[in-house]
Coordinates of C-alpha atoms in Angstrom, one line a residue:
X1 CA -27.0 56.9 -19.8
X2 CA -26.4 60.5 -19.2
X3 CA -29.9 61.0 -18.1
X4 CA -29.8 58.2 -15.7
X5 CA -26.6 59.3 -14.2
X6 CA -28.0 62.8 -13.7
X7 CA -31.2 61.6 -11.9
X8 CA -29.3 58.9 -9.9
X9 CA -27.1 61.4 -8.3
X10 CA -29.9 63.3 -6.7
X11 CA -31.6 59.9 -5.9
X12 CA -28.3 59.2 -3.9
X13 CA -28.5 62.6 -2.3
X14 CA -31.7 61.7 -0.6
X15 CA -30.9 58.3 0.4
X16 CA -27.3 58.7 1.6
X17 CA -26.9 62.5 2.6
X18 CA -24.8 65.4 1.2
X19 CA -21.2 63.9 2.1
X20 CA -21.9 60.5 0.2
X21 CA -23.6 62.6 -2.6
X22 CA -20.3 64.7 -3.1
X23 CA -18.1 61.6 -3.2
X24 CA -20.3 60.1 -5.8
X25 CA -20.2 63.2 -7.7
X26 CA -16.4 63.0 -7.6
X27 CA -16.4 59.5 -9.2
X28 CA -17.9 61.2 -12.3
X29 CA -15.3 64.0 -12.4
X30 CA -13.3 62.4 -15.2
X31 CA -16.4 62.8 -17.5
X32 CA -16.7 66.3 -16.7
X33 CA -14.3 67.5 -19.4
X34 CA -16.3 65.9 -22.4
X35 CA -19.9 65.5 -21.2
X36 CA -22.2 68.3 -20.9
X37 CA -24.6 66.5 -18.5
X38 CA -21.8 65.1 -16.3
X39 CA -20.2 68.8 -16.0
X40 CA -23.5 70.3 -15.4
X41 CA -24.3 67.8 -12.6
X42 CA -21.1 68.1 -11.0
X43 CA -21.2 71.9 -11.0
X44 CA -24.9 71.8 -9.8
X45 CA -23.7 69.6 -6.8
X46 CA -21.1 72.2 -6.0
X47 CA -23.7 75.1 -6.2
X48 CA -26.0 73.3 -3.9
X49 CA -23.1 73.1 -1.4
X50 CA -22.2 76.9 -1.7
X51 CA -26.0 77.8 -1.2
X52 CA -26.2 75.9 1.7
X53 CA -22.9 76.9 3.5
X54 CA -22.3 80.6 2.3
X55 CA -18.7 79.6 2.4
X56 CA -16.8 82.1 0.1
X57 CA -14.6 79.2 -1.0
X58 CA -17.5 77.1 -2.1
X59 CA -19.2 80.0 -3.8
X60 CA -15.9 80.6 -5.8
X61 CA -15.4 76.9 -6.4
X62 CA -19.1 76.6 -7.6
X63 CA -18.8 79.6 -10.1
X64 CA -15.5 78.4 -11.6
X65 CA -17.0 75.0 -12.0
X66 CA -20.1 76.2 -13.5
X67 CA -18.1 78.4 -16.0
X68 CA -16.3 75.2 -17.2
X69 CA -19.6 73.3 -17.6
X70 CA -20.8 76.1 -19.6
X71 CA -17.7 76.0 -21.9
X72 CA -18.5 72.2 -22.4
X73 CA -22.0 73.0 -23.4
X74 CA -20.8 75.3 -26.1
X75 CA -20.4 73.7 -29.4
X76 CA -19.5 74.9 -32.9
X77 CA -23.2 75.7 -33.7
X78 CA -24.3 79.1 -32.7
X79 CA -26.9 80.0 -30.0
X80 CA -30.4 79.5 -31.4
X81 CA -32.0 82.1 -33.5
X82 CA -35.5 80.3 -33.7
X83 CA -38.0 82.2 -35.7
X84 CA -41.6 81.7 -34.4
X85 CA -42.7 81.4 -38.1
X86 CA -40.7 78.6 -39.0
X87 CA -42.5 75.5 -39.8
X88 CA -39.7 73.0 -39.5
X89 CA -37.3 72.7 -36.6
X90 CA -33.9 72.1 -38.1
X91 CA -32.1 71.5 -34.7
X92 CA -31.0 68.1 -33.4
X93 CA -31.9 66.6 -30.2
X94 CA -28.3 67.1 -29.1
X95 CA -28.3 70.7 -30.1
X96 CA -31.5 71.4 -28.1
X97 CA -30.1 69.6 -25.0
X98 CA -26.9 71.6 -25.4
X99 CA -28.9 74.8 -25.5
X100 CA -30.8 73.9 -22.4
X101 CA -27.8 72.9 -20.4
X102 CA -25.8 76.1 -21.5
X103 CA -28.8 78.2 -20.3
X104 CA -29.0 76.3 -17.1
X105 CA -25.2 77.1 -16.5
X106 CA -25.8 80.8 -16.9
X107 CA -29.1 80.6 -14.6
X108 CA -27.1 78.9 -11.9
X109 CA -24.4 81.5 -12.2
X110 CA -27.2 84.1 -11.7
X111 CA -28.1 82.4 -8.5
X112 CA -24.5 82.6 -7.1
X113 CA -24.8 86.5 -7.9
X114 CA -28.1 86.4 -5.7
X115 CA -26.2 84.5 -3.1
X116 CA -23.3 86.8 -2.9
X117 CA -25.0 90.1 -2.2
X118 CA -28.3 91.9 -2.1
X119 CA -26.9 95.2 -3.5
X120 CA -29.2 96.4 -6.3
X121 CA -26.1 97.0 -8.7
X122 CA -25.2 93.5 -8.1
X123 CA -28.7 92.2 -9.1
X124 CA -28.3 94.5 -12.3
X125 CA -24.8 93.2 -13.3
X126 CA -26.0 89.6 -12.5
X127 CA -29.0 90.2 -14.9
X128 CA -27.1 91.6 -17.5
X129 CA -24.7 88.6 -17.4
X130 CA -27.4 86.0 -17.8
X131 CA -29.3 87.8 -20.7
X132 CA -28.1 85.3 -22.9
X133 CA -29.6 82.5 -20.7
X134 CA -33.0 84.3 -20.5
X135 CA -33.2 84.7 -24.3
X136 CA -32.4 81.1 -25.0
X137 CA -34.9 79.9 -22.5
X138 CA -37.4 82.1 -24.4
X139 CA -36.5 80.7 -27.5
X140 CA -36.5 77.1 -26.6
X141 CA -40.1 77.7 -24.9
X142 CA -41.1 79.0 -28.4
X143 CA -39.5 75.7 -29.9
X144 CA -41.6 73.6 -27.6
X145 CA -44.9 75.5 -28.6
X146 CA -44.3 75.4 -32.1
X147 CA -46.2 73.2 -34.6
X148 CA -43.0 71.8 -36.3
X149 CA -41.5 70.4 -33.3
X150 CA -41.4 66.7 -33.0
X151 CA -41.0 64.8 -29.8
X152 CA -37.8 62.6 -29.5
X153 CA -37.0 60.1 -27.1
X154 CA -35.6 62.5 -24.5
X155 CA -38.4 65.0 -25.0
X156 CA -39.7 65.0 -21.4
X157 CA -36.2 65.9 -20.0
X158 CA -35.8 68.5 -22.5
X159 CA -39.1 70.1 -21.6
X160 CA -38.4 69.7 -17.9
X161 CA -35.0 71.8 -18.6
X162 CA -37.0 74.5 -20.2
X163 CA -39.8 74.6 -17.6
X164 CA -37.0 74.9 -14.9
X165 CA -35.3 77.8 -16.6
X166 CA -38.5 79.8 -17.7
X167 CA -40.1 79.2 -14.1
X168 CA -37.0 80.2 -12.2
X169 CA -36.4 83.4 -14.3
X170 CA -39.9 84.5 -14.2
X171 CA -40.2 84.0 -10.5
X172 CA -36.7 85.7 -9.8
X173 CA -37.3 88.7 -11.9
X174 CA -40.8 89.2 -10.7
X175 CA -39.6 89.6 -7.1
X176 CA -37.1 92.4 -7.9
X177 CA -37.7 96.1 -6.7
X178 CA -39.6 98.1 -9.4
X179 CA -36.4 100.4 -9.7
X180 CA -34.2 97.4 -10.6
X181 CA -37.0 95.8 -12.6
X182 CA -37.3 98.8 -14.8
X183 CA -33.7 98.8 -15.8
X184 CA -33.9 95.0 -16.7
X185 CA -37.1 95.6 -18.7
X186 CA -35.1 98.2 -20.8
X187 CA -32.6 95.3 -22.0
X188 CA -35.5 92.8 -22.6
X189 CA -36.3 91.2 -19.2
X190 CA -39.7 90.5 -18.0
X191 CA -41.1 88.3 -15.0
X192 CA -44.4 87.0 -14.1
X193 CA -44.6 85.3 -10.7
X194 CA -47.8 83.2 -11.2
X195 CA -46.4 82.0 -14.5
X196 CA -43.1 81.2 -13.1
X197 CA -44.6 79.2 -10.3
X198 CA -46.9 77.3 -12.8
X199 CA -43.9 76.3 -14.9
X200 CA -42.1 75.1 -11.9
X201 CA -45.1 73.2 -10.5
X202 CA -45.5 71.4 -13.9
X203 CA -41.9 70.6 -14.1
X204 CA -41.8 69.3 -10.5
X205 CA -45.0 67.0 -11.1
X206 CA -43.1 65.1 -14.2
X207 CA -40.6 62.4 -13.9
X208 CA -37.7 64.0 -15.2
X209 CA -34.3 64.4 -13.9
X210 CA -35.0 68.1 -13.3
X211 CA -38.0 67.5 -11.2
X212 CA -36.1 67.5 -8.2
X213 CA -34.5 70.9 -8.9
X214 CA -37.8 72.3 -9.7
X215 CA -39.1 71.0 -6.5
X216 CA -36.2 72.3 -4.4
X217 CA -36.7 75.8 -5.9
X218 CA -40.3 75.8 -5.1
X219 CA -39.5 74.7 -1.3
X220 CA -37.0 77.4 -1.3
X221 CA -39.4 80.0 -2.5
X222 CA -42.3 79.0 -0.2
X223 CA -40.0 78.6 3.1
X224 CA -37.4 81.3 2.5
X225 CA -37.6 83.6 -0.3
X226 CA -41.2 84.7 0.3
X227 CA -40.0 85.5 4.0
X228 CA -36.6 87.1 3.6
X229 CA -37.3 88.9 0.4
X230 CA -41.2 89.1 0.6
X231 CA -44.0 89.6 3.1
X232 CA -43.8 86.1 4.6
X233 CA -46.7 84.4 2.6
X234 CA -45.3 81.6 1.1
X235 CA -47.7 78.6 0.4
X236 CA -46.9 76.4 3.4
X237 CA -49.5 73.7 2.3
X238 CA -47.9 73.5 -1.1
X239 CA -44.4 73.1 0.4
X240 CA -45.7 70.4 2.6
X241 CA -47.3 68.4 -0.6
X242 CA -44.0 69.0 -2.5
X243 CA -41.9 67.5 0.4
X244 CA -43.9 64.6 1.8
X245 CA -43.0 62.1 -1.0
X246 CA -39.4 62.8 -0.6
X247 CA -39.5 62.6 3.2
X248 CA -41.5 59.4 3.0
X249 CA -38.9 57.9 0.6
X250 CA -35.9 59.2 2.5
X251 CA -36.9 59.7 6.0
X252 CA -33.3 60.2 7.1
X253 CA -32.4 62.8 4.2
X254 CA -30.8 65.7 5.7
X255 CA -31.9 68.2 3.3
X256 CA -35.5 67.0 3.6
X257 CA -35.5 67.0 7.4
X258 CA -34.3 70.5 7.1
X259 CA -37.1 71.7 5.0
X260 CA -39.4 69.8 7.2
X261 CA -38.2 71.8 10.1
X262 CA -38.4 75.1 8.3
X263 CA -42.1 74.2 7.4
X264 CA -42.9 73.6 11.2
X265 CA -41.0 76.8 12.0
X266 CA -42.8 79.2 9.7
X267 CA -46.2 77.5 11.0
X268 CA -45.1 78.6 14.4
X269 CA -44.9 75.0 15.8
X270 CA -41.4 75.6 17.4
X271 CA -41.1 72.6 19.3
X272 CA -41.5 70.5 16.3
X273 CA -39.2 72.7 14.4
X274 CA -36.4 72.2 17.1
X275 CA -37.1 68.4 16.7
X276 CA -36.7 68.3 13.0
X277 CA -33.7 70.4 13.0
X278 CA -31.8 68.2 15.7
X279 CA -32.9 65.2 13.8
X280 CA -31.2 66.6 10.6
X281 CA -27.9 67.2 12.5
X282 CA -28.0 63.5 13.6
X283 CA -28.9 62.2 10.2
X284 CA -25.3 62.9 9.1
X285 CA -21.9 63.9 10.8
X286 CA -19.5 64.2 8.0
X287 CA -20.4 67.4 6.8
X288 CA -20.6 69.9 9.7
X289 CA -21.2 72.8 7.4
X290 CA -24.8 71.4 6.7
X291 CA -25.3 71.6 10.4
X292 CA -24.9 75.2 10.2
X293 CA -28.0 75.7 8.4
X294 CA -29.6 74.0 11.3
X295 CA -28.0 75.9 14.1
X296 CA -29.0 79.1 12.3
X297 CA -32.7 78.2 12.4
X298 CA -32.5 76.8 15.9
X299 CA -31.1 80.1 17.1
X300 CA -34.2 81.8 15.8
X301 CA -36.6 79.2 17.1
X302 CA -35.0 79.9 20.6
X303 CA -35.2 83.4 20.1
X304 CA -38.9 83.4 19.2
X305 CA -39.4 81.4 22.4
X306 CA -37.3 84.0 24.2
X307 CA -34.9 81.4 25.4
X308 CA -31.7 83.7 25.3
X309 CA -29.3 81.3 26.8
X310 CA -30.1 78.7 24.2
X311 CA -30.0 81.2 21.2
X312 CA -26.7 82.4 22.5
X313 CA -25.5 78.7 22.5
X314 CA -26.4 78.2 18.7
X315 CA -25.0 81.9 17.7
X316 CA -21.6 80.7 19.8
X317 CA -21.6 77.5 17.8
X318 CA -21.8 79.4 14.5
X319 CA -19.3 82.0 15.4
X320 CA -16.8 79.0 16.3
X321 CA -17.6 76.8 13.2
X322 CA -19.1 78.9 10.4
X323 CA -17.3 81.7 8.3
X324 CA -20.3 83.2 6.6
X325 CA -20.5 86.4 8.8
X326 CA -18.2 86.3 11.8
X327 CA -19.5 89.9 12.8
X328 CA -23.2 88.8 12.5
X329 CA -22.5 86.0 14.8
X330 CA -20.5 88.2 17.3
X331 CA -23.4 90.7 17.2
X332 CA -26.0 88.2 18.0
X333 CA -24.1 86.6 20.9
X334 CA -23.8 90.3 22.3
X335 CA -27.5 90.8 21.5
X336 CA -28.6 87.6 23.5
X337 CA -26.2 88.4 26.4
X338 CA -27.7 92.0 26.8
X339 CA -31.0 90.4 27.5
X340 CA -29.5 88.5 30.5
X341 CA -28.4 89.5 34.1
X342 CA -24.8 89.9 34.7
X343 CA -24.7 87.2 36.8
X344 CA -26.2 84.9 34.0
X345 CA -23.5 86.3 31.8
X346 CA -20.7 85.2 33.9
X347 CA -21.4 81.6 33.3
X348 CA -20.7 82.3 29.4
X349 CA -17.2 83.9 30.1
X350 CA -18.0 86.8 27.7
X351 CA -19.8 90.2 28.1
X352 CA -22.2 91.9 25.6
X353 CA -20.1 95.1 25.8
X354 CA -16.7 93.2 24.6
X355 CA -18.7 91.4 22.0
X356 CA -20.4 94.4 20.6
X357 CA -16.8 96.4 20.4
X358 CA -15.5 93.3 18.4
X359 CA -18.1 93.3 15.6
X360 CA -16.8 96.0 13.4
X361 CA -13.2 94.3 13.2
X362 CA -14.8 91.2 12.1
X363 CA -16.1 92.8 8.8
X364 CA -15.6 90.7 5.5
X365 CA -16.3 90.6 2.0
X366 CA -17.6 88.0 -0.3
X367 CA -16.7 88.4 -4.0
X368 CA -15.7 92.0 -3.2
X369 CA -19.2 92.9 -1.5
X370 CA -20.0 93.1 2.3
X371 CA -23.0 91.4 3.4
X372 CA -26.0 93.8 4.1
X373 CA -26.9 92.0 7.4
X374 CA -23.3 92.3 8.5
X375 CA -23.1 95.9 7.7
X376 CA -26.5 96.5 9.5
X377 CA -24.9 94.8 12.7
X378 CA -21.7 97.2 12.5
X379 CA -23.6 100.2 12.3
X380 CA -25.8 99.1 15.3
X381 CA -22.6 98.0 17.2
X382 CA -21.0 101.4 16.8
X383 CA -22.8 103.1 19.7
X384 CA -20.7 100.7 22.1
X385 CA -17.6 102.2 21.0
X386 CA -18.0 104.9 23.1
X387 CA -16.2 105.4 26.5
X388 CA -19.9 105.3 28.1
X389 CA -22.0 103.6 25.8
X390 CA -25.7 103.7 25.4
X391 CA -27.1 100.1 25.3
X392 CA -29.7 99.0 22.5
X393 CA -32.9 98.6 23.8
X394 CA -33.8 95.2 22.4
X395 CA -31.1 94.0 19.9
X396 CA -32.5 90.5 19.3
X397 CA -35.8 91.7 18.5
X398 CA -34.7 94.1 16.1
X399 CA -32.6 91.8 14.2
X400 CA -35.6 89.6 14.2
X401 CA -37.4 92.0 12.4
X402 CA -34.8 92.2 9.8
X403 CA -35.4 88.4 9.1
X404 CA -39.0 88.8 9.3
X405 CA -39.5 86.9 12.4
X406 CA -42.7 88.4 13.7
X407 CA -44.6 86.9 10.7
X408 CA -43.6 83.5 12.5
X409 CA -44.5 84.4 16.1
X410 CA -47.8 86.1 14.8
X411 CA -49.0 82.5 14.1
X412 CA -49.2 81.9 17.9
X413 CA -50.8 84.2 20.4
X414 CA -48.6 83.1 23.4
X415 CA -45.5 83.7 21.4
X416 CA -46.6 87.3 20.3
X417 CA -47.9 88.3 23.8
X418 CA -44.3 87.2 25.3
X419 CA -42.4 89.2 22.8
X420 CA -45.0 92.1 23.5
X421 CA -44.2 91.8 27.4
X422 CA -40.4 91.8 26.3
X423 CA -41.0 95.2 24.5
X424 CA -42.8 96.6 27.3
X425 CA -39.9 95.9 29.6
X426 CA -37.7 97.5 27.2
X427 CA -39.9 100.5 26.9
X428 CA -40.0 100.9 30.7
X429 CA -36.2 100.9 30.9
X430 CA -36.0 103.4 28.1
X431 CA -38.4 105.6 29.7
X432 CA -36.6 105.5 33.2
X433 CA -33.0 106.3 31.6
X434 CA -31.6 109.8 31.0
X435 CA -32.5 111.1 27.6
X436 CA -29.7 110.8 25.1
X437 CA -29.0 111.5 21.3
X438 CA -30.3 107.7 20.6
X439 CA -33.7 108.2 22.5
X440 CA -36.0 109.1 19.7
X441 CA -34.5 106.4 17.3
X442 CA -34.8 103.7 20.4
X443 CA -38.4 104.9 20.9
X444 CA -39.3 104.7 17.2
X445 CA -37.8 101.1 17.0
X446 CA -39.9 100.0 19.9
X447 CA -43.1 101.6 18.5
X448 CA -42.5 99.9 15.2
X449 CA -42.0 96.3 16.9
X450 CA -45.0 96.9 19.3
X451 CA -47.2 97.7 16.3
X452 CA -46.2 94.5 14.8
X453 CA -47.0 92.5 17.8
X454 CA -50.4 94.5 18.2
X455 CA -51.1 93.8 14.5
X456 CA -50.8 90.0 15.0
X457 CA -53.0 90.2 18.3
X458 CA -55.6 91.7 16.4
X459 CA -55.2 95.2 17.9
X460 CA -55.3 97.0 14.7
X461 CA -56.2 100.5 15.8
X462 CA -53.3 100.4 18.5
X463 CA -50.9 99.0 15.9
X464 CA -51.7 101.7 13.4
X465 CA -51.2 104.4 16.3
X466 CA -47.5 102.9 16.8
X467 CA -46.7 102.8 13.2
X468 CA -47.9 106.4 12.9
X469 CA -45.9 107.5 15.9
X470 CA -42.8 106.5 13.9
X471 CA -43.8 108.6 11.0
X472 CA -44.6 111.6 13.4
X473 CA -41.0 111.4 14.7
X474 CA -39.3 111.2 11.3
X475 CA -37.4 114.3 11.5
X476 CA -36.0 113.7 14.8
X477 CA -34.4 110.1 14.0
X478 CA -30.6 110.7 13.9
X479 CA -29.5 107.2 12.8
X480 CA -32.0 104.4 12.3
X481 CA -33.6 105.9 9.1
X482 CA -34.5 102.7 8.1
X483 CA -37.5 102.8 10.5
X484 CA -39.5 105.0 8.6
X485 CA -39.8 103.3 5.3
X486 CA -40.2 100.1 7.2
X487 CA -43.1 101.8 9.3
X488 CA -44.8 102.9 6.1
X489 CA -44.3 99.3 4.8
X490 CA -46.1 97.8 7.9
X491 CA -48.8 100.3 7.8
X492 CA -49.4 99.7 4.3
X493 CA -49.8 96.0 5.0
X494 CA -52.1 96.7 8.0
X495 CA -54.2 98.7 5.6
X496 CA -54.3 95.9 2.9
X497 CA -55.4 93.5 5.6
X498 CA -58.4 95.8 6.4
X499 CA -59.3 96.1 3.0
X500 CA -58.1 99.7 2.5
X501 CA -56.4 99.0 -0.9
X502 CA -55.9 102.6 -2.1
X503 CA -54.7 103.8 1.2
X504 CA -52.4 100.9 1.3
X505 CA -50.9 101.5 -2.1
X506 CA -50.1 105.1 -1.2
X507 CA -48.2 104.2 1.9
X508 CA -46.4 101.6 0.0
X509 CA -45.5 103.8 -3.0
X510 CA -44.3 106.5 -0.4
X511 CA -42.0 104.0 1.2
X512 CA -40.7 103.1 -2.2
X513 CA -40.2 106.6 -3.7
X514 CA -39.4 108.8 -0.9
X515 CA -36.5 107.2 1.1
X516 CA -33.0 105.9 0.0
X517 CA -29.6 105.2 1.3
X518 CA -30.7 103.6 4.5
X519 CA -29.8 100.3 6.2
X520 CA -31.2 97.0 4.5
X521 CA -32.7 99.1 1.9
X522 CA -32.6 96.4 -0.8
X523 CA -34.5 93.9 1.4
X524 CA -37.0 96.5 2.2
X525 CA -37.5 97.3 -1.4
X526 CA -38.2 93.5 -2.0
X527 CA -40.7 93.5 0.5
X528 CA -42.4 96.6 -0.7
X529 CA -42.5 95.1 -4.1
X530 CA -44.0 91.9 -2.8
X531 CA -46.8 94.0 -1.0
X532 CA -47.5 96.2 -4.0
X533 CA -47.9 92.8 -6.2
X534 CA -50.3 91.6 -3.6
X535 CA -52.3 94.9 -3.7
X536 CA -52.2 95.5 -7.4
X537 CA -51.9 92.0 -8.8
X538 CA -55.3 90.6 -8.0
X539 CA -58.2 91.4 -9.9
X540 CA -61.9 91.6 -8.4
X541 CA -62.1 87.8 -7.9
X542 CA -58.5 87.6 -6.8
X543 CA -57.4 85.6 -9.8
X544 CA -54.1 85.9 -11.5
X545 CA -53.9 85.1 -15.3
X546 CA -50.5 83.7 -16.3
X547 CA -48.8 85.1 -19.3
X548 CA -46.1 83.7 -21.5
X549 CA -42.6 84.2 -20.7

C-alpha cells in the first residue's frame, strides 16, 4: 500500500499538474507522523516545489519537513554496519527500506544545500552533513551485491532506492571542483560520473516508484547541471528519450512541457522552445510560481534572439512576481533597457540608470548566504552610482556568458552572427568614447565574448587571438578579474576541440591554480573541472570504465 501511494502521487503530478499534486499530498499528511514512505513522499513533494521556485520560505519548509521525515525513518536499530565478508543478511526488509529512506532524506537535504548557495564552503558543509547518507548507500549497495542477500517481495523498490542514491552521489561529487573534491575525499567521499549516470539510467529503466526521481535527476543533469555547472555538453538525445514516454502519457503535464521547452532551447530551436514554455504556462494557472521558471527561460530565449523588449517584459514579470533575486531581475531589466534607444525606453516608464542604481539595495540572503549571481549583478551595477556613470558595454551579453548562453546560440549560425554584430557595435561605441578607468576591462570583456562567437562560427584562429588578447591585458584589468581565468578556460576548450590536448590541460590547470577571489569563482571552477574531466577522463578510444561507488 505504501509503495502504491508513493508511486501514484507522482502519477498524479504528471496527470493533473503541480497544484493538484500538492493537494493530493496534503491528503496523506495525517500519515506522515508514523509512516516513513508517507513522510518521505510529502517531504519530496515540498522539495520539488522549493527547487522549482527558489522561494526562501519553500526551501526552509522543505528542509524542516525532510528533517521530520528523517526522524520517522530512524528506528531503535542502529545504522547498518554491514561487513562485506558476511555470508548471511540479518536485516529484515523493513529495516533495509528504513535505511534507504533515511539515506534518501539526507541526500535530498544535501540537494537543498546545493540549491541555497554555490559557495565552496557551503558545498563542504553540505558534504560533511550527508556523510552518513553516503556511507549508508555504499553499505546498502554492498548488501545488494552480496551472495547472501535474498530478494523479497519489494526488492525492486529497495534496489531502485539504492541506485537513486548511489547514482546521485557519484554524479554530484564528480562535478565538484578539485579543491573541494580533495577535501571531501579526505573524509571518505569519492565520485565517478559515468558510474553515477549508469546507476540512474538503470534506476530510470526499471518499474519502481523511484524511477520517476531517477528520470527527473537525469533530465536535470542533461538540461541544466551540465550547462550551468559544466561546459554545456549534456546528452540531449538521451534527455529526449527519457522525456518522451512521460510527454506522450501526460501531454499537458507542466513539468514535462517545461523540460521539452528546455531541450528545444539548448538545441537552439528557440521558436519551438518559446511555444513549449507558453504551453507550459497555459497548462495550469493555480501555481503561478511554476510559471516563473518558464519566464526565466523565455527571457533568455528572447535574449538569444536579441529581442530586448520581449526579454525586458519577462524580466519585469519576474521582478514583480518572484522573490528569488530582486537584484538580479532589476539588473536584467536595466541591462535590456541599456540596449534600446531613449525613445524606446520611454514606453516602459523606467530608465536603465535608475534601475542599475536600485540593484545594490535589493540584495537579499537565502539561508544566510548571498546568491553568487546577485553579487555579480551588484558589482557590475556599482559603476552607475557615480555622478557621471560610465555605461557597461553590453550587459545582457555578459550575463548571458555567466549562464553559458553562448553554447546555445552556437548551435545556429544566424544567432551567433547576430550576437557578433551586436558586439561589434559595442566595440565601435567603446572605441569612440573617451578613455576611462573601465576601458581595459570593457575591452577585455568584448574580446572574450567575440572570441566565443568566432569559435562557434568556426573561425578558430581569430577566436584564439581574442582569448590571448585578454591574457595580454591581465595586469591592467582593475575590476573584472574573472575575465582572465574564463579566457583561459575558453582557450583551453578551443584547444581541446582542435585536438591539442596537452596545451588544453596546461591552460585549464593555469585557470584553476593561479586565480582566486574573483566573481563567480565557484561556477568557473565547476566548468574547469568539467573541461579537465573531458580532457583527462577518456582513454585512447574514448571509453570510460565505470567503477564501484
